[in-house]
GROMACS .gro file of C-alpha atoms in nm:
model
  441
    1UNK     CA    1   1.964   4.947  -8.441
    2UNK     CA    2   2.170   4.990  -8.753
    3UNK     CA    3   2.184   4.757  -9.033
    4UNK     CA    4   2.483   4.573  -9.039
    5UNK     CA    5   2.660   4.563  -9.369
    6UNK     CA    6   2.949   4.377  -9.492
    7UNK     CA    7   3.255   4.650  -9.528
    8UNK     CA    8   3.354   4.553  -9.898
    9UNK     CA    9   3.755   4.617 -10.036
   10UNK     CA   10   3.786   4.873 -10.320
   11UNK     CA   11   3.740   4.677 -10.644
   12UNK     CA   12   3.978   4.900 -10.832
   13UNK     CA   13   4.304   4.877 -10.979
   14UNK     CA   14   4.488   5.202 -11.103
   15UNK     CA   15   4.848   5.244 -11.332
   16UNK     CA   16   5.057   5.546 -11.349
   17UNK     CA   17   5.045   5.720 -11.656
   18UNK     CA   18   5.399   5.710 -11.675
   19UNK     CA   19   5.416   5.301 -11.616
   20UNK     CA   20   5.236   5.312 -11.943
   21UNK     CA   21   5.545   5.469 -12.148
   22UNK     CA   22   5.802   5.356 -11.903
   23UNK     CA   23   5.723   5.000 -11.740
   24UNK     CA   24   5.889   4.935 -11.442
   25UNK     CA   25   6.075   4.615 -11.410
   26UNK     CA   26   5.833   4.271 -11.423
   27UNK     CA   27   5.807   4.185 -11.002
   28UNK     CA   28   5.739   3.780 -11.062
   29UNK     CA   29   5.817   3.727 -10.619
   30UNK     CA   30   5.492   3.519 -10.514
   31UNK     CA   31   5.362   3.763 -10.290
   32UNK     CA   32   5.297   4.048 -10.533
   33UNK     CA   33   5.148   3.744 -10.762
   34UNK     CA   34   4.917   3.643 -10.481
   35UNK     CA   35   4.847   4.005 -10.420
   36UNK     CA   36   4.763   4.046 -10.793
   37UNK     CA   37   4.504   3.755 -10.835
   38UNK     CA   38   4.375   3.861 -10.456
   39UNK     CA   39   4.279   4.190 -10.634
   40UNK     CA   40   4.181   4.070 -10.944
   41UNK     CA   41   3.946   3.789 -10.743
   42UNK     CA   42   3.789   4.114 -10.572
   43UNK     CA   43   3.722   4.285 -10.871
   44UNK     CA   44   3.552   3.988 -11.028
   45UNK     CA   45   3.341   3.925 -10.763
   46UNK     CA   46   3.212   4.308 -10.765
   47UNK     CA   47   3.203   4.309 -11.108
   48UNK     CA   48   2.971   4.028 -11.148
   49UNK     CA   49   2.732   4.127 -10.808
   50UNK     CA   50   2.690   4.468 -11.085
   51UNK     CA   51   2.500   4.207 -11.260
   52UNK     CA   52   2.199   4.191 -11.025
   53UNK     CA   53   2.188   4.477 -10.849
   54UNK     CA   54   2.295   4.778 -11.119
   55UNK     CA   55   2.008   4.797 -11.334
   56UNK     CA   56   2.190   4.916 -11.647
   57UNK     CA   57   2.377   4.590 -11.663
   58UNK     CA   58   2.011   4.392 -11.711
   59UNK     CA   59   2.164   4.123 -11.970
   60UNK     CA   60   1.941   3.851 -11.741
   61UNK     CA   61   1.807   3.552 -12.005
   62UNK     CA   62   1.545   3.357 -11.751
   63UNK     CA   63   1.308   3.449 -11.444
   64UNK     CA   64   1.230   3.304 -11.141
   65UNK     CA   65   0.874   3.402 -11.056
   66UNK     CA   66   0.835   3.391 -10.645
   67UNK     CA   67   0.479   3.329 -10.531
   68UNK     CA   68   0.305   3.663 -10.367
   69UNK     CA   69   0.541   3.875 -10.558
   70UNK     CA   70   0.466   4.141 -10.792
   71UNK     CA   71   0.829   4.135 -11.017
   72UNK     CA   72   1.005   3.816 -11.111
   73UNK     CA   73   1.405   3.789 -11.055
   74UNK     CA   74   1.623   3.796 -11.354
   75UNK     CA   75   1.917   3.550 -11.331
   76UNK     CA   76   2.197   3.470 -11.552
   77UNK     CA   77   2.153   3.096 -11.701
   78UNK     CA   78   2.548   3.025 -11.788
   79UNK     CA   79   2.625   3.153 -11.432
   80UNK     CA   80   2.394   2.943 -11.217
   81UNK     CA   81   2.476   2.646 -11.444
   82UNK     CA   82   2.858   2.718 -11.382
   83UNK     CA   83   2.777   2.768 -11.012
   84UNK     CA   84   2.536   2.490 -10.955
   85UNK     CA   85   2.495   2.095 -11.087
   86UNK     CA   86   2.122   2.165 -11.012
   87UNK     CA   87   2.109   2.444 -11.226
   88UNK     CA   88   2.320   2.294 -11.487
   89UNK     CA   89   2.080   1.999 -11.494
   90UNK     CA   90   1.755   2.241 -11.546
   91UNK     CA   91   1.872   2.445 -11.805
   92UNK     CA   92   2.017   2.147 -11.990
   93UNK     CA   93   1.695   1.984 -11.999
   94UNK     CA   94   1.580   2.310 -12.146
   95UNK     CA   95   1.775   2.371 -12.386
   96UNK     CA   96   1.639   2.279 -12.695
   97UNK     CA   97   1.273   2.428 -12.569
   98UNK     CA   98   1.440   2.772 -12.495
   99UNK     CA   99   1.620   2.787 -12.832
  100UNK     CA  100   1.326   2.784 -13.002
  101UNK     CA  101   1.184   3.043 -12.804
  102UNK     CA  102   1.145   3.439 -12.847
  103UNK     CA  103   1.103   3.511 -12.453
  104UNK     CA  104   1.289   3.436 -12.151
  105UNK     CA  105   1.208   3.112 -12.003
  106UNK     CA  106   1.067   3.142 -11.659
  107UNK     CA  107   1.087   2.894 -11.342
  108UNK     CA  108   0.833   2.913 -11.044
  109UNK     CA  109   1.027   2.875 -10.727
  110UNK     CA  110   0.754   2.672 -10.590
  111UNK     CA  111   0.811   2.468 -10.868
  112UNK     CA  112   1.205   2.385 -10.791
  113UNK     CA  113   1.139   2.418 -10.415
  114UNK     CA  114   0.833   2.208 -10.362
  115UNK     CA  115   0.844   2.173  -9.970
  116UNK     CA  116   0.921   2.493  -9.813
  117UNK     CA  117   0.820   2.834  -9.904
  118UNK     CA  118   1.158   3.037  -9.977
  119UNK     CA  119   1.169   3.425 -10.007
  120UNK     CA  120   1.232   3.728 -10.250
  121UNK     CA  121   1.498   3.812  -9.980
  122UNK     CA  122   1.642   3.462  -9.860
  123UNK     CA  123   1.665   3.344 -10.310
  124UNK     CA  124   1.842   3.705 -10.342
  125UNK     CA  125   2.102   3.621 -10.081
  126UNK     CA  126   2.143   3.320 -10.200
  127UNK     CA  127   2.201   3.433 -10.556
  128UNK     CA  128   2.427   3.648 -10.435
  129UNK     CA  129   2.704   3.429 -10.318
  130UNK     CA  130   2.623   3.234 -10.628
  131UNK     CA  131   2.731   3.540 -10.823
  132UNK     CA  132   3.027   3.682 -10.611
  133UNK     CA  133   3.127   3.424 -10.383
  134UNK     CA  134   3.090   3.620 -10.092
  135UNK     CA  135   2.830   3.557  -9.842
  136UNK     CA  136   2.664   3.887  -9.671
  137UNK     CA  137   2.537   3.976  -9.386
  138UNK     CA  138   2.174   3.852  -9.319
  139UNK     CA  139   1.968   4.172  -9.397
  140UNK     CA  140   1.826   4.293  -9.061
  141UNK     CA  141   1.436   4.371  -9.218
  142UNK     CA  142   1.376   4.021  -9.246
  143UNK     CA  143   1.595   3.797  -9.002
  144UNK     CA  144   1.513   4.017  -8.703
  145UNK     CA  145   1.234   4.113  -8.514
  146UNK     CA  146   1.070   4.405  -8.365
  147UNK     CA  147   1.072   4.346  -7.997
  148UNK     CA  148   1.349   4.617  -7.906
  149UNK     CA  149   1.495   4.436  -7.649
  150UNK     CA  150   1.568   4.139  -7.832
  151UNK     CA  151   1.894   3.996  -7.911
  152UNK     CA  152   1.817   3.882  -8.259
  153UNK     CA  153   2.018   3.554  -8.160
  154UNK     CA  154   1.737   3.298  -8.211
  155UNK     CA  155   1.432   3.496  -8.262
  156UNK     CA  156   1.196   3.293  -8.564
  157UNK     CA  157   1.292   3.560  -8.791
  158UNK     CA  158   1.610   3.462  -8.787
  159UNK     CA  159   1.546   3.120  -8.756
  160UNK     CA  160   1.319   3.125  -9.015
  161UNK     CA  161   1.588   3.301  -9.281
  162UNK     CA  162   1.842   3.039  -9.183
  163UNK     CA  163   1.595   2.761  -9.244
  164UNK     CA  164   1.486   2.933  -9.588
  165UNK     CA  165   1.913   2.959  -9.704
  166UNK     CA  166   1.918   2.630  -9.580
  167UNK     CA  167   1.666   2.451  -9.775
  168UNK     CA  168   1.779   2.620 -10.089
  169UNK     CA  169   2.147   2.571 -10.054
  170UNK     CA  170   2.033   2.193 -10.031
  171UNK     CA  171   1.818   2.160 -10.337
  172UNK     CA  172   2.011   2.395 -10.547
  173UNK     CA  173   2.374   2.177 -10.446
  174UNK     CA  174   2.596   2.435 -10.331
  175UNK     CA  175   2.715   2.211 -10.056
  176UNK     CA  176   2.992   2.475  -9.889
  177UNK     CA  177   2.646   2.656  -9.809
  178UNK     CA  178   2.543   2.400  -9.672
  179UNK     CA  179   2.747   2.305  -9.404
  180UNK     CA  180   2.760   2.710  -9.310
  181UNK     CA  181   2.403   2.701  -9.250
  182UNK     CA  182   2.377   2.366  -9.023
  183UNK     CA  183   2.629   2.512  -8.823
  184UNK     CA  184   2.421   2.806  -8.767
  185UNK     CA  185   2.122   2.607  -8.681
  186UNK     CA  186   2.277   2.407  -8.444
  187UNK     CA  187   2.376   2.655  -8.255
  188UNK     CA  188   1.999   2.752  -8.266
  189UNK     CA  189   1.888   2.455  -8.119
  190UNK     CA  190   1.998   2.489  -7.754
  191UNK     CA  191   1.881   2.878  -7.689
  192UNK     CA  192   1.536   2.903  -7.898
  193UNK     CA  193   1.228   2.826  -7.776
  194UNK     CA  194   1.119   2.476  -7.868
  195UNK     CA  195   0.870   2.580  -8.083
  196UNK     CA  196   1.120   2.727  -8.303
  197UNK     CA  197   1.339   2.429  -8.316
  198UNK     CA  198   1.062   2.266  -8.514
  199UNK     CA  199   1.122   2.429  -8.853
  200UNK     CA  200   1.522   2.350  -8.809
  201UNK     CA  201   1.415   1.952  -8.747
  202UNK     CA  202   1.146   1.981  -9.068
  203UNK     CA  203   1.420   2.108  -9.249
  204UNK     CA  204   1.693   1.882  -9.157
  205UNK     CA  205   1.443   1.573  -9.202
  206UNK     CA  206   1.387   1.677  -9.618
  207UNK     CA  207   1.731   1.754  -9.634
  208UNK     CA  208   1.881   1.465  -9.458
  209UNK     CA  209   2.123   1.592  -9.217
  210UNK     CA  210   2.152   1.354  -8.953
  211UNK     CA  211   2.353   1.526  -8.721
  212UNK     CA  212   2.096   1.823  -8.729
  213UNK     CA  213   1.806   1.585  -8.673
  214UNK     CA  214   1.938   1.403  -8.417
  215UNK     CA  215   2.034   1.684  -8.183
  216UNK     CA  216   1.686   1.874  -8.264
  217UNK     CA  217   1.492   1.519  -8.193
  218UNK     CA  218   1.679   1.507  -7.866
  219UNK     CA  219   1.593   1.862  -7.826
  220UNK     CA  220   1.223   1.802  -7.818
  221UNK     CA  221   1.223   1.515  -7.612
  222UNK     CA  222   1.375   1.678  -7.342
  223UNK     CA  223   1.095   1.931  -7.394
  224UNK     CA  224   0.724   1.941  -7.226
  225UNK     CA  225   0.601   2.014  -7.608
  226UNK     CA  226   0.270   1.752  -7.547
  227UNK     CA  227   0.261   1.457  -7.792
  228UNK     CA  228  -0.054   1.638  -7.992
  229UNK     CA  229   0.143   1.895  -8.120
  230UNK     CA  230   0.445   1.700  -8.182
  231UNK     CA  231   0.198   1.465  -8.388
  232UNK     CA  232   0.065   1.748  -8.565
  233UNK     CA  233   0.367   1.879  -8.678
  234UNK     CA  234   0.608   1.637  -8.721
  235UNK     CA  235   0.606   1.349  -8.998
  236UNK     CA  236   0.564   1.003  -8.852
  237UNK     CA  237   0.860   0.834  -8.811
  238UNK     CA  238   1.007   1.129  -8.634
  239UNK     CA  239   0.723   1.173  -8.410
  240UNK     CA  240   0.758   0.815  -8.348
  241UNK     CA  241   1.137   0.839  -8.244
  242UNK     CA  242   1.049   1.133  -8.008
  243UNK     CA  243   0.761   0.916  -7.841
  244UNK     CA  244   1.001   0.628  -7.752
  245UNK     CA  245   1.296   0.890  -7.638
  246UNK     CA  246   1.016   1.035  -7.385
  247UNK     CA  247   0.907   0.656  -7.287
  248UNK     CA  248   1.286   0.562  -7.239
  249UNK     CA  249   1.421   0.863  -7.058
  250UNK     CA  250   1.166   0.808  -6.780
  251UNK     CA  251   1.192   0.443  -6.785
  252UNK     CA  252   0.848   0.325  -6.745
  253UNK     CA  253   0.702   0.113  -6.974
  254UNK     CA  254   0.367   0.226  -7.232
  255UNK     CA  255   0.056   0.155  -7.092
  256UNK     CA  256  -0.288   0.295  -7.233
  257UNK     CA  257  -0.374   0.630  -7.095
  258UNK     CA  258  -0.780   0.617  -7.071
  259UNK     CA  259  -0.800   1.052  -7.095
  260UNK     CA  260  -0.556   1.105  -7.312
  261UNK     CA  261  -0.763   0.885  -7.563
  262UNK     CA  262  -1.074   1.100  -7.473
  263UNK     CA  263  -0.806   1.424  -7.579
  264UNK     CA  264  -0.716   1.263  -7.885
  265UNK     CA  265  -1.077   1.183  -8.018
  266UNK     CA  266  -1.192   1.592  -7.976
  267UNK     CA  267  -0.860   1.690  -8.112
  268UNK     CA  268  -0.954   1.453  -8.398
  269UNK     CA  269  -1.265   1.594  -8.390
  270UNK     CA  270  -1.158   1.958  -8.418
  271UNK     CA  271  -0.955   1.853  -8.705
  272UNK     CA  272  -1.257   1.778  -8.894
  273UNK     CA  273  -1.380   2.067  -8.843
  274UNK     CA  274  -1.712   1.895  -8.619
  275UNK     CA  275  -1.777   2.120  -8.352
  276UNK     CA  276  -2.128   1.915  -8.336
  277UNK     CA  277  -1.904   1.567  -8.250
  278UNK     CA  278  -1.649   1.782  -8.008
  279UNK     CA  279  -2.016   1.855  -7.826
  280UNK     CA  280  -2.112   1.536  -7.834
  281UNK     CA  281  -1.781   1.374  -7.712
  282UNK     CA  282  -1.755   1.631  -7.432
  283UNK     CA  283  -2.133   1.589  -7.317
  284UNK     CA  284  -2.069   1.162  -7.319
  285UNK     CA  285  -1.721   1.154  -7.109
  286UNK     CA  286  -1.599   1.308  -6.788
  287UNK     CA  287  -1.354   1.527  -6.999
  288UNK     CA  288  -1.389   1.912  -7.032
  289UNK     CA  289  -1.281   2.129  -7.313
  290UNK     CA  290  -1.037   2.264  -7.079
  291UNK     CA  291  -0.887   1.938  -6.965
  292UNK     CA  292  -0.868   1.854  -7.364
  293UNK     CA  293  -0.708   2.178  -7.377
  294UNK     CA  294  -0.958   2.191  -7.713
  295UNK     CA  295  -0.962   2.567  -7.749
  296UNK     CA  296  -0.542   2.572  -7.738
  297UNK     CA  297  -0.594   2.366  -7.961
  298UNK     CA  298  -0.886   2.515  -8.216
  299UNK     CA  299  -0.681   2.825  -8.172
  300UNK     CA  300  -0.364   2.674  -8.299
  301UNK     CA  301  -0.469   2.482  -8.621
  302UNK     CA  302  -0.866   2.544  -8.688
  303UNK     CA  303  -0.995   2.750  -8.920
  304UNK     CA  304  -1.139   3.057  -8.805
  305UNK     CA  305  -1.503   3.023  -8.852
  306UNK     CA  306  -1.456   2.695  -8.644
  307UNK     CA  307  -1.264   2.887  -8.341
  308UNK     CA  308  -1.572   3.078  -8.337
  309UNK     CA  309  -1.806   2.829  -8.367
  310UNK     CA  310  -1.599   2.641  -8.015
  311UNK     CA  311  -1.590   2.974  -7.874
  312UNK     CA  312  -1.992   3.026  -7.898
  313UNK     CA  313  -2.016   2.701  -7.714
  314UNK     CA  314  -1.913   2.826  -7.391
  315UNK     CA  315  -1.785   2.517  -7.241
  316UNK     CA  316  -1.397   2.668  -7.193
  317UNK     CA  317  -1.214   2.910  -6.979
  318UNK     CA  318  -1.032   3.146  -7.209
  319UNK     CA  319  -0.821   3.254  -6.997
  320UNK     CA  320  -0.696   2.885  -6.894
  321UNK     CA  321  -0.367   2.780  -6.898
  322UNK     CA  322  -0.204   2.453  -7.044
  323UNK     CA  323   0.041   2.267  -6.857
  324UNK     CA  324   0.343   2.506  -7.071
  325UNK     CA  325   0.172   2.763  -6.900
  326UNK     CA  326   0.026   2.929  -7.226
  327UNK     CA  327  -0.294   3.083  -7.191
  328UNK     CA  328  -0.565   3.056  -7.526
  329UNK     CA  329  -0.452   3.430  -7.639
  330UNK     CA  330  -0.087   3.347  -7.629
  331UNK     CA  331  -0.160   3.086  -7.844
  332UNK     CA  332  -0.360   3.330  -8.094
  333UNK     CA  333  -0.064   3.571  -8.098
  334UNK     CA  334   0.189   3.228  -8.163
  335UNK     CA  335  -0.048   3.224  -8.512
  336UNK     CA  336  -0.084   3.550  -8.554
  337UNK     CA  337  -0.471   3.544  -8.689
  338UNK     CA  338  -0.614   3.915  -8.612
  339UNK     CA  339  -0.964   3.741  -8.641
  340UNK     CA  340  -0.891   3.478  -8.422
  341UNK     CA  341  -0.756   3.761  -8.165
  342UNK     CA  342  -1.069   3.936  -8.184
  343UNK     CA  343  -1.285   3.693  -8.098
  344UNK     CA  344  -1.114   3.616  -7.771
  345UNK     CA  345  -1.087   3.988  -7.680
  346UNK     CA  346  -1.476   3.957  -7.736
  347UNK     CA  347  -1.487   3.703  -7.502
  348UNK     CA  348  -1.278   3.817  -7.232
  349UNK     CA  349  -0.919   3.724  -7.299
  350UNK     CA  350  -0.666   3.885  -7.064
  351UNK     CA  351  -0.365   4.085  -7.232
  352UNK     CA  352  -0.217   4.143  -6.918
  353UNK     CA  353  -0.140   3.759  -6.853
  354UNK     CA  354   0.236   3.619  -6.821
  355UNK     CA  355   0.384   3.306  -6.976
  356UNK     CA  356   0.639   3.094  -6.751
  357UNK     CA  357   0.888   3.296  -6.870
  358UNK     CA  358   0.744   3.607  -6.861
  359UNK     CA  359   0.612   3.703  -7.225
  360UNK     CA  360   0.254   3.915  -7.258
  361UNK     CA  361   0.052   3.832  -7.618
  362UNK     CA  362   0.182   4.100  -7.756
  363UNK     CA  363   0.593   4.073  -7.679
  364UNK     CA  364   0.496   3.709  -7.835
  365UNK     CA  365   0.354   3.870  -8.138
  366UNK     CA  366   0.675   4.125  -8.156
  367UNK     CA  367   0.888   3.842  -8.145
  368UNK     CA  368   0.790   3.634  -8.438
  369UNK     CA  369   0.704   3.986  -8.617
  370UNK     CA  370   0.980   4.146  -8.913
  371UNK     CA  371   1.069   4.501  -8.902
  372UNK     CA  372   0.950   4.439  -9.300
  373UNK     CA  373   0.654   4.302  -9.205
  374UNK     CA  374   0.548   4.583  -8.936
  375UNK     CA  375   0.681   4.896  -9.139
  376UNK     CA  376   0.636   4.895  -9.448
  377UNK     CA  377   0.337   5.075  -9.567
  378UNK     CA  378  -0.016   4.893  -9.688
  379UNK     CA  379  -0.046   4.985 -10.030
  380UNK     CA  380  -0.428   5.140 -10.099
  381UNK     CA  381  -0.670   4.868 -10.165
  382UNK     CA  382  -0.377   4.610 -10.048
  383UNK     CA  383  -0.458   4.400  -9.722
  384UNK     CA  384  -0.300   4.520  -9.460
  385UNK     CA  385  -0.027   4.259  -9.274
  386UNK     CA  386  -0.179   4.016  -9.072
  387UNK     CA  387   0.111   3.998  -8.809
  388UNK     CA  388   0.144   4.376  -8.781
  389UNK     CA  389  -0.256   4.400  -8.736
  390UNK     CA  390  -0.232   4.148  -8.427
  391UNK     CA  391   0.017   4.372  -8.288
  392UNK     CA  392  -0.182   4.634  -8.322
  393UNK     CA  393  -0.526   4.479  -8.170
  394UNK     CA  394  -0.364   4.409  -7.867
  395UNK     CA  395  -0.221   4.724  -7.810
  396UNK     CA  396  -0.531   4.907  -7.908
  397UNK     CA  397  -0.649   4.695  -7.597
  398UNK     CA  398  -0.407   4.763  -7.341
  399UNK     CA  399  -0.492   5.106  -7.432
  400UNK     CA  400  -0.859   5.059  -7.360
  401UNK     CA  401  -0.776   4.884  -7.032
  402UNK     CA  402  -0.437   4.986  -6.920
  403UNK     CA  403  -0.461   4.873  -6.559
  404UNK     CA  404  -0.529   4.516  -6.693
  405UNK     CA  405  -0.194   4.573  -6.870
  406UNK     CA  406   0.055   4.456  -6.642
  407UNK     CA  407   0.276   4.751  -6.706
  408UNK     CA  408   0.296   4.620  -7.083
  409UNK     CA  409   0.355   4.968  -7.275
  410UNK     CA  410   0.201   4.936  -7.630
  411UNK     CA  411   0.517   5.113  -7.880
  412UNK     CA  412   0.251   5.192  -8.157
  413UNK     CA  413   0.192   5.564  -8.078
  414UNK     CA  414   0.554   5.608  -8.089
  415UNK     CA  415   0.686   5.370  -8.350
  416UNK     CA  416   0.381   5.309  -8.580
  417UNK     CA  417   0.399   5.459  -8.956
  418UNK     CA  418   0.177   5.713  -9.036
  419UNK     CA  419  -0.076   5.526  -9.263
  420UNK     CA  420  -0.172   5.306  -8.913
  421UNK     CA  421  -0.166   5.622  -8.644
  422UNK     CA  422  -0.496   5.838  -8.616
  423UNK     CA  423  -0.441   6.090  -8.350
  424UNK     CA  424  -0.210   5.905  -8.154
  425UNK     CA  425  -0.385   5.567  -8.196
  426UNK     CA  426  -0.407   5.268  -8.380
  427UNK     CA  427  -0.682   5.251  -8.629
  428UNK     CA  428  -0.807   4.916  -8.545
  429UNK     CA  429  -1.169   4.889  -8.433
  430UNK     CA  430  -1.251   4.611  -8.134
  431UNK     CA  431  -1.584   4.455  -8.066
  432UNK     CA  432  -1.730   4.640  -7.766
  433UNK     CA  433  -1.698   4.380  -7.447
  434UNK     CA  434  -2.097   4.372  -7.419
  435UNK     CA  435  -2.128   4.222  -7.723
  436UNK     CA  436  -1.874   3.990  -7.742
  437UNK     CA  437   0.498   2.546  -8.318
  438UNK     CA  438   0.356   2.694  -8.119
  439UNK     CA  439   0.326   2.690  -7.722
  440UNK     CA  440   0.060   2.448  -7.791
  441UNK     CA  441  -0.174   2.228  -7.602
   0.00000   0.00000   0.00000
């Protein structure tokens, strides 16, 4: 699929030599005056988007330093202040500081965006229509994803990219950005997976846009998301609100549910990382792992070392389904841990297995995966992506047992760069069978 790229009106403006020796009488009608600063408003805006993207025009006096990433981006100080009461504010505080400075003063974006993690690509963007006024295209290599037969209308990618212009449009006060990007979202809300609403209604609840939390609150209640995960993700109050939406839609009053309080003290349990107490509670009550839906669970939110260590319990079925229908490996590929992915292979996880809706593991990994994550080339001595290694651990093992496959073709001896294809397979190495927010709980 090709990129799609804003078409962008000639920035030019030429004059007749002979206009120079012989004006032509002064036009002063109010269209070719509208036409005139039309033109000249183009050629600003160009003219000023030379100054972060042509590299000769580097007159940048500050950084922003973006965690993870190897060069810091060079802004402009007088035009973010000019653009932006936020920025104004920062660099007025700094003044006297910088002035007696030799270097550039830096800012960490973690720094001015505490709460959510915002991208090289999503901070470009938005400096962008800082700079020209003009607001792009979303580039495709990181609000997309690589399942081909995708619409790229509510995939997380995207979602996630919204969510990221979003948050910074908020904190940075550009408020006509703003209210572009909660209309966006909203329309989000009704055709994503409910799992992906989650990071709209985090980001609406720090921002406070009421009209966006309301309708994605409303949006989860009407879901089967289970209260755990809601819990887990949510903050309080609006788990809270969600809890009595559920209660009043079906009309029944609250009354204390005996095994979900069993659920709730292993899922505490797991938390704490005590796979000796999630024995223990399991051994004392007439609750199973499975019926806790503890290894959905471990999967989702444990650390690693403790999935394993509730794996080598044997006390759950990992190919059992929660009442969403998600099997443990579905889960796995919803986190996108290749470790975690392993393990279950090792233990008999089935790749051929069907959510309600009919996604495989691996479409689920494809979906949440960007065409920047999955192509661009590991660097020696670099670790290799963790979302484009899960993709390729379950295809390795549809591979290894394609009748199991459920006519799921793995793309990675077609598609796959170079650096991951050894004679027409994937160079990931699985545990031989002998010796071996998410769909939720």
């Amino acid at each position: 699929m090709a990129a799609a790229t804003e078409m962008e009106p000639s920035s030019s403006i030429s004059f007749a030599s002979s206009h120079l020796y012989n004006p032509p009488p002064l036009v002063t009608n109010h269209h070719s005056a509208a036409n005139l600063e039309a033109v000249s408003l183009i050629k600003l805006s160009s003219d000023l988007e030379q100054l972060l993207t042509n590299s000769d025009c580097d007159y940048t006096d500050a950084e922003i330093i973006i965690e993870g990433e190897s060069h810091a981006v060079g802004v402009h100080r007088c035009v973010l202040a000019s653009r932006s009461t936020f920025f104004l504010e920062l660099f007025k505080k700094d003044k006297e500081t910088i002035a007696k400075s030799e270097q550039k003063p830096n800012y960490h974006m973690k720094d001015l965006l505490p709460y959510r993690n915002v991208g090289r690509e999503a901070f470009l963007h938005l400096l962008n229509y800082i700079y020209t006024g003009r607001l792009k295209h979303f580039p495709m290599e990181v609000s997309t994803c690589v399942d081909t037969v995708c619409a790229h209308d509510s995939c997380k990618p995207a979602i996630d990219f919204a969510v990221e212009l979003m948050y910074a449009s908020h904190v940075f006060q550009i408020p006509e950005l703003v209210s572009s990007f909660q209309r966006r979202l909203c329309n989000y809300i009704e055709k994503s997976l409910v799992e992906n609403v989650l990071p709209i209604l985090l980001v609406a609840f720090h921002c406070d846009l009421t009209q966006l939390l309301d309708q994605c609150i409303d949006r989860v209640a009407r879901s089967d998301l289970d209260r755990f995960c809601i819990e887990k993700e949510l903050p309080f109050e609006v788990s809270e609100k969600i809890k009595k939406l559920q209660i009043k839609s079906v009309n029944i009053p609250e009354v204390v549910d005996k095994p979900l309080e069993r659920t709730g003290k292993v899922l505490k349990a797991l938390d704490s990382d005590d796979v000796e107490l999630v024995k223990l509670l399991l051994t004392e009550s007439d609750i199973t792992l499975d019926q806790a839906n503890g290894l959905h669970y471990a999967v989702a939110y444990s650390d690693p070392k403790v999935v394993a260590e509730v794996l080598a319990l044997d006390m759950a079925d990992v190919n059992f389904r929660n009442s969403r229908g998600y099997t443990v490996l579905h889960i796995a590929a919803m986190r996108r841990e290749p470790s975690i992915i392993i393990s279950l292979l090792g233990k008999g996880a089935n790749t051929s297995d069907l959510t309600f809706d009919g996604r495989s593991a691996v479409n689920i990994c494809r979906r949440l995966t960007r065409p920047k994550d999955y192509y661009t080339k590991t660097v020696k001595g670099q670790e290799a992506n963790k979302d484009r290694l899960c993709i390729d651990v379950l295809e390795r093992e549809i591979r290894r047992n394609p009748l199991a496959s459920g006519g799921d073709t793995p793309t990675c001896s077609h598609s796959m760069p170079e650096d991951l294809q050894m004679s027409g397979t994937c160079s990931v190495v699985l545990p031989n069978r002998s010796q071996c927010s998410y769909g939720h709980c």
